[in-house]
CSV table of C-alpha atoms in Angstrom, one decimal:
chain,number,residue,atom,x,y,z
P,1,MET,CA,10.8,17.5,16.8
P,2,MET,CA,10.2,13.7,16.6
P,3,LYS,CA,8.0,12.6,13.6
P,4,THR,CA,5.0,10.4,14.3
P,5,PHE,CA,3.8,8.0,11.6
P,6,LEU,CA,0.5,6.2,11.4
P,7,LEU,CA,1.0,2.5,11.2
P,8,SER,CA,-1.3,0.2,9.3
P,9,ALA,CA,-1.6,-3.5,8.3
P,10,PRO,CA,-3.3,-5.5,5.6
P,11,SER,CA,-6.8,-6.9,6.1
P,12,TYR,CA,-5.4,-10.4,5.7
P,13,VAL,CA,-3.0,-11.1,8.7
P,14,LEU,CA,-5.3,-13.9,9.9
P,15,PRO,CA,-6.8,-16.5,7.6
P,16,ALA,CA,-10.2,-15.1,8.4
P,17,THR,CA,-12.8,-12.5,7.5
P,18,ILE,CA,-11.9,-8.8,7.2
P,19,GLU,CA,-14.0,-8.1,10.3
P,20,LYS,CA,-12.1,-10.7,12.3
P,21,ASN,CA,-8.8,-9.3,11.1
P,22,CYS,CA,-9.9,-5.8,12.2
P,23,LEU,CA,-10.9,-7.2,15.6
P,24,PHE,CA,-7.4,-8.6,16.0
P,25,LEU,CA,-5.5,-5.7,14.6
P,26,GLN,CA,-7.3,-2.9,16.4
P,27,LYS,CA,-4.9,-3.1,19.4
P,28,TYR,CA,-1.8,-2.9,17.2
P,29,VAL,CA,-2.3,-0.4,14.3
P,30,SER,CA,-4.3,2.7,13.4
P,31,GLY,CA,-4.9,1.9,9.7
P,32,ILE,CA,-6.1,-1.0,7.5
P,33,TYR,CA,-5.4,-1.7,3.9
P,34,LEU,CA,-8.2,-3.6,2.4
P,35,ALA,CA,-6.5,-6.3,0.4
P,36,PHE,CA,-8.7,-6.5,-2.7
P,37,PHE,CA,-6.2,-8.7,-4.6
P,38,GLU,CA,-8.5,-10.8,-6.7
P,39,THR,CA,-10.8,-9.0,-9.2
P,40,LYS,CA,-13.7,-11.5,-9.5
P,41,ALA,CA,-13.9,-12.5,-5.8
P,42,CYS,CA,-13.7,-8.9,-4.6
P,43,LEU,CA,-16.3,-7.6,-7.1
P,44,GLU,CA,-18.6,-10.2,-5.7
P,45,TYR,CA,-18.2,-9.1,-2.1
P,46,THR,CA,-21.5,-8.6,-0.3
P,47,GLU,CA,-22.3,-7.0,3.0
P,48,LYS,CA,-21.4,-10.4,4.6
P,49,ASP,CA,-17.8,-9.8,3.4
P,50,LEU,CA,-17.9,-6.0,4.1
P,51,PRO,CA,-20.2,-5.5,7.0
P,52,LEU,CA,-21.3,-2.0,8.0
P,53,SER,CA,-19.8,-2.7,11.4
P,54,LEU,CA,-16.4,-2.1,9.8
P,55,ALA,CA,-17.2,1.6,10.1
P,56,ASN,CA,-17.3,1.3,13.9
P,57,PHE,CA,-13.6,0.5,14.1
P,58,PRO,CA,-11.3,3.6,14.6
P,59,PHE,CA,-9.3,2.8,11.5
P,60,ARG,CA,-8.1,4.9,8.6
P,61,TYR,CA,-8.9,2.7,5.6
P,62,HIS,CA,-7.4,2.5,2.2
P,63,ILE,CA,-7.6,-0.1,-0.7
P,64,HIS,CA,-5.0,-2.2,-2.5
P,65,PHE,CA,-6.5,-2.8,-5.9
P,66,PRO,CA,-6.4,-6.2,-7.6
P,67,LEU,CA,-3.1,-7.8,-8.5
P,68,ASP,CA,-4.6,-9.7,-11.4
P,69,LEU,CA,-5.6,-6.8,-13.6
P,70,LYS,CA,-4.8,-7.8,-17.2
P,71,TRP,CA,-4.1,-4.4,-18.8
P,72,GLN,CA,-4.9,-5.9,-22.2
P,73,LYS,CA,-6.6,-2.9,-23.7
P,74,ASP,CA,-6.3,0.8,-23.0
P,75,GLY,CA,-6.7,1.0,-19.2
P,76,CYS,CA,-10.4,2.0,-19.2
P,77,TYR,CA,-11.7,-1.4,-18.1
P,78,GLU,CA,-9.2,-1.6,-15.3
P,79,ALA,CA,-10.3,1.8,-14.1
P,80,GLU,CA,-13.9,0.8,-14.1
P,81,ILE,CA,-13.1,-2.3,-11.9
P,82,CYS,CA,-11.1,-0.3,-9.4
P,83,PHE,CA,-13.7,2.4,-9.2
P,84,SER,CA,-16.4,-0.2,-8.6
P,85,LEU,CA,-14.4,-1.5,-5.6
P,86,TRP,CA,-13.9,2.0,-4.4
P,87,GLU,CA,-17.6,2.6,-4.4
P,88,LYS,CA,-18.2,-0.7,-2.6
P,89,VAL,CA,-16.3,0.6,0.5
P,90,LYS,CA,-17.3,4.2,0.2
P,91,PHE,CA,-19.0,3.8,3.6
P,92,LEU,CA,-15.5,3.4,5.1
P,93,SER,CA,-14.3,6.7,3.5
P,94,PRO,CA,-11.1,5.2,2.0
P,95,TRP,CA,-8.3,7.8,1.7
P,96,SER,CA,-6.5,6.2,-1.2
P,97,GLY,CA,-6.2,3.2,-3.5
P,98,VAL,CA,-2.9,1.5,-4.4
P,99,LEU,CA,-2.4,0.4,-8.0
P,100,HIS,CA,0.2,-1.9,-9.5
P,101,PRO,CA,0.5,0.1,-12.7
P,102,PRO,CA,0.9,-1.0,-16.3
P,103,LYS,CA,4.2,-0.6,-18.0
P,104,GLU,CA,2.8,1.6,-20.7
P,105,LYS,CA,2.4,5.3,-19.7
P,106,GLU,CA,-0.5,5.6,-22.2
P,107,LYS,CA,-2.5,2.9,-20.3
P,108,LEU,CA,-1.8,4.6,-17.0
P,109,GLN,CA,-2.9,8.0,-18.5
P,110,LYS,CA,-6.1,6.4,-19.8
P,111,PHE,CA,-6.7,4.7,-16.4
P,112,VAL,CA,-6.4,8.0,-14.5
P,113,ASP,CA,-8.6,9.9,-17.1
P,114,THR,CA,-11.3,7.2,-16.8
P,115,TRP,CA,-11.1,7.2,-13.0
P,116,VAL,CA,-11.7,11.0,-13.0
P,117,ASP,CA,-14.5,10.7,-15.5
P,118,LEU,CA,-16.2,8.2,-13.2
P,119,GLY,CA,-16.1,10.7,-10.4
P,120,GLY,CA,-12.8,9.7,-8.7
P,121,ILE,CA,-10.0,12.1,-7.6
P,122,ALA,CA,-6.6,11.6,-9.3
P,123,GLU,CA,-4.7,12.4,-6.0
P,124,ASP,CA,-6.4,9.5,-4.3
P,125,LEU,CA,-4.6,7.0,-6.6
P,126,LEU,CA,-1.2,5.8,-5.4
P,127,ILE,CA,1.0,3.9,-8.0
P,128,GLU,CA,3.4,1.4,-6.5
P,129,ASN,CA,6.9,0.5,-7.7
P,130,ILE,CA,6.8,-3.2,-8.5
P,131,LYS,CA,9.0,-5.8,-10.1
P,132,GLY,CA,9.8,-4.7,-13.6
P,133,ILE,CA,8.2,-1.2,-13.2
P,134,ASP,CA,10.3,1.2,-11.2
P,135,LEU,CA,8.1,4.3,-12.1
P,136,VAL,CA,10.8,6.1,-14.0
P,137,ASP,CA,9.1,5.7,-17.4
P,138,LEU,CA,5.7,6.5,-15.8
P,139,TRP,CA,6.9,9.6,-14.1
P,140,PRO,CA,5.6,12.1,-16.7
P,141,VAL,CA,2.1,10.8,-16.2
P,142,VAL,CA,2.5,11.1,-12.4
P,143,LEU,CA,3.5,14.7,-12.7
P,144,GLY,CA,0.9,15.5,-15.3
P,145,THR,CA,-2.1,13.9,-13.6
P,146,GLY,CA,-1.4,14.5,-9.9
P,147,VAL,CA,-1.5,10.9,-8.8
P,148,ASN,CA,0.7,10.0,-5.9
P,149,VAL,CA,3.1,7.2,-4.9
P,150,CYS,CA,3.1,4.1,-2.7
P,151,LEU,CA,6.8,3.4,-2.2
P,152,ASP,CA,7.5,-0.3,-1.6
P,153,ILE,CA,10.8,-0.5,0.1
P,154,GLY,CA,11.1,-4.3,-0.3
P,155,HIS,CA,10.6,-4.0,-4.1
P,156,MET,CA,13.0,-1.1,-4.3
P,157,LEU,CA,15.8,-3.1,-2.6
P,158,ALA,CA,15.0,-6.4,-4.2
P,159,TYR,CA,15.0,-5.1,-7.8
P,160,GLY,CA,17.6,-2.3,-7.6
P,161,GLN,CA,15.2,0.6,-7.9
P,162,GLU,CA,17.0,3.1,-5.7
P,163,SER,CA,17.2,5.6,-8.6
P,164,ILE,CA,13.5,6.4,-8.2
P,165,LEU,CA,14.4,8.4,-5.0
P,166,HIS,CA,16.0,11.0,-7.3
P,167,LEU,CA,13.0,11.6,-9.6
P,168,SER,CA,11.8,15.2,-9.7
P,169,GLY,CA,9.3,16.0,-6.9
P,170,PHE,CA,9.5,12.3,-5.7
P,171,TRP,CA,9.4,12.9,-2.0
P,172,LYS,CA,6.3,15.0,-1.9
P,173,ARG,CA,4.4,12.4,-3.9
P,174,VAL,CA,5.1,9.6,-1.4
P,175,LYS,CA,1.9,9.1,0.7
P,176,LEU,CA,2.3,5.5,1.7
P,177,LEU,CA,5.2,3.1,2.5
P,178,HIS,CA,5.1,-0.7,2.2
P,179,PHE,CA,7.6,-2.1,4.7
P,180,TYR,CA,8.8,-5.6,5.5
P,181,GLY,CA,12.1,-7.6,5.8
P,182,LYS,CA,12.7,-8.6,2.2
P,183,GLU,CA,11.1,-10.0,-0.9
P,184,THR,CA,12.1,-13.3,-2.5
P,185,CYS,CA,10.1,-15.0,-5.2
P,186,GLU,CA,7.3,-12.5,-4.4
P,187,ARG,CA,7.1,-13.6,-0.8
P,188,HIS,CA,7.4,-11.1,2.0
P,189,TYR,CA,9.6,-11.9,5.0
P,190,ASP,CA,9.5,-10.4,8.4
P,191,LEU,CA,11.7,-7.6,9.6
P,192,SER,CA,14.3,-9.9,11.1
P,193,PHE,CA,15.5,-10.4,7.5
P,194,LEU,CA,16.0,-6.7,6.8
P,195,SER,CA,19.7,-5.9,6.1
P,196,ASP,CA,21.6,-3.1,7.7
P,197,ALA,CA,21.4,-1.3,4.3
P,198,GLY,CA,17.7,-1.8,4.4
P,199,TRP,CA,17.4,-0.1,7.8
P,200,ASN,CA,19.6,2.7,6.6
P,201,PHE,CA,17.4,3.3,3.6
P,202,PHE,CA,14.3,3.2,5.8
P,203,LYS,CA,15.8,5.8,8.1
P,204,LYS,CA,16.7,8.0,5.1
P,205,ILE,CA,13.2,7.7,3.7
P,206,LEU,CA,11.6,8.6,7.0
P,207,THR,CA,13.8,11.7,7.1
P,208,ASN,CA,12.6,12.8,3.7
P,209,ILE,CA,8.9,12.1,3.8
P,210,SER,CA,6.1,14.0,5.4
P,211,ASP,CA,4.8,12.7,8.8
P,212,GLN,CA,1.5,12.5,7.0
P,213,THR,CA,2.8,9.4,5.2
P,214,GLU,CA,1.3,6.2,6.3
P,215,ILE,CA,3.4,3.1,6.8
P,216,VAL,CA,2.0,-0.4,6.1
P,217,LEU,CA,3.7,-3.3,7.9
P,218,GLU,CA,3.0,-5.5,4.9
P,219,LEU,CA,3.0,-9.1,6.3
P,220,PHE,CA,0.3,-11.6,5.7
P,221,ASN,CA,0.5,-14.0,8.7
P,222,LYS,CA,0.2,-13.5,12.4
P,223,LYS,CA,3.6,-14.7,13.4
P,224,ASP,CA,5.5,-12.5,10.9
P,225,PHE,CA,3.4,-9.5,11.6
P,226,LEU,CA,3.7,-9.6,15.4
P,227,ASN,CA,7.5,-10.3,15.2
P,228,SER,CA,8.0,-7.4,12.8
P,229,LEU,CA,5.8,-5.1,15.0
P,230,ARG,CA,8.0,-6.0,18.0
P,231,ILE,CA,11.2,-5.3,16.0
P,232,LEU,CA,9.8,-2.0,14.7
P,233,ARG,CA,8.7,-0.8,18.1
P,234,LYS,CA,12.2,-1.6,19.4
P,235,LYS,CA,13.8,0.4,16.6
P,236,GLN,CA,11.8,3.6,17.1
P,237,LYS,CA,14.5,5.3,19.2
P,238,ASP,CA,17.3,4.5,16.7
P,239,LEU,CA,15.1,5.7,13.9
P,240,GLY,CA,14.2,8.9,15.8
P,241,VAL,CA,10.5,8.5,15.1
P,242,LYS,CA,7.3,7.2,16.7
P,243,PHE,CA,4.7,4.8,15.2
P,244,VAL,CA,1.1,4.9,16.3
């Protein structure tokens, strides 16, 4: 039986408000990842930035937590920031929050402990493999706390992180994929840049993950997004899956 995967996009494909992005994206994807990349600016969001009308869109929402978390102390402060952002969009019933984790497993452990103490659910947290952090050293915390994984395929290929696919219990932890052509100097390129090896990895990953896993077409401008969406739709038959 053919697997069907829910497709989502960042809330910043157009250089416009979140609401205008949602208006544009509603005919292309079923999910939105709220790109809360800057701590100070996002903590200051008001109803003007996050209007209640966002709840009227038929999207499944999740959050990408800030990229500028400092991780200077023990992880408690960062957890408080992320939980505040989670509470800010609680009216949208976000199903998960993606975290660029710290290198130190002690800080990640403290982050998760604080998140739970604040009222959060550990399983709602998705830690992402990023440059310099392939999740291997953090895996004991993942298994011990019950947090899940956002697998960034571009990061995996760019930084030689394929070994993470062999971590114990890895596949059942993957709840979200970040997908795009390639990453160079932290810039995402559209799917026309994806190598044959990249497509083969993607196909392998789709075979191993649950069809409950959401796929983010992680491009941040209209041209790259629409071109990648066209390519992805065309590839559905070869991949043996359907994207909705």
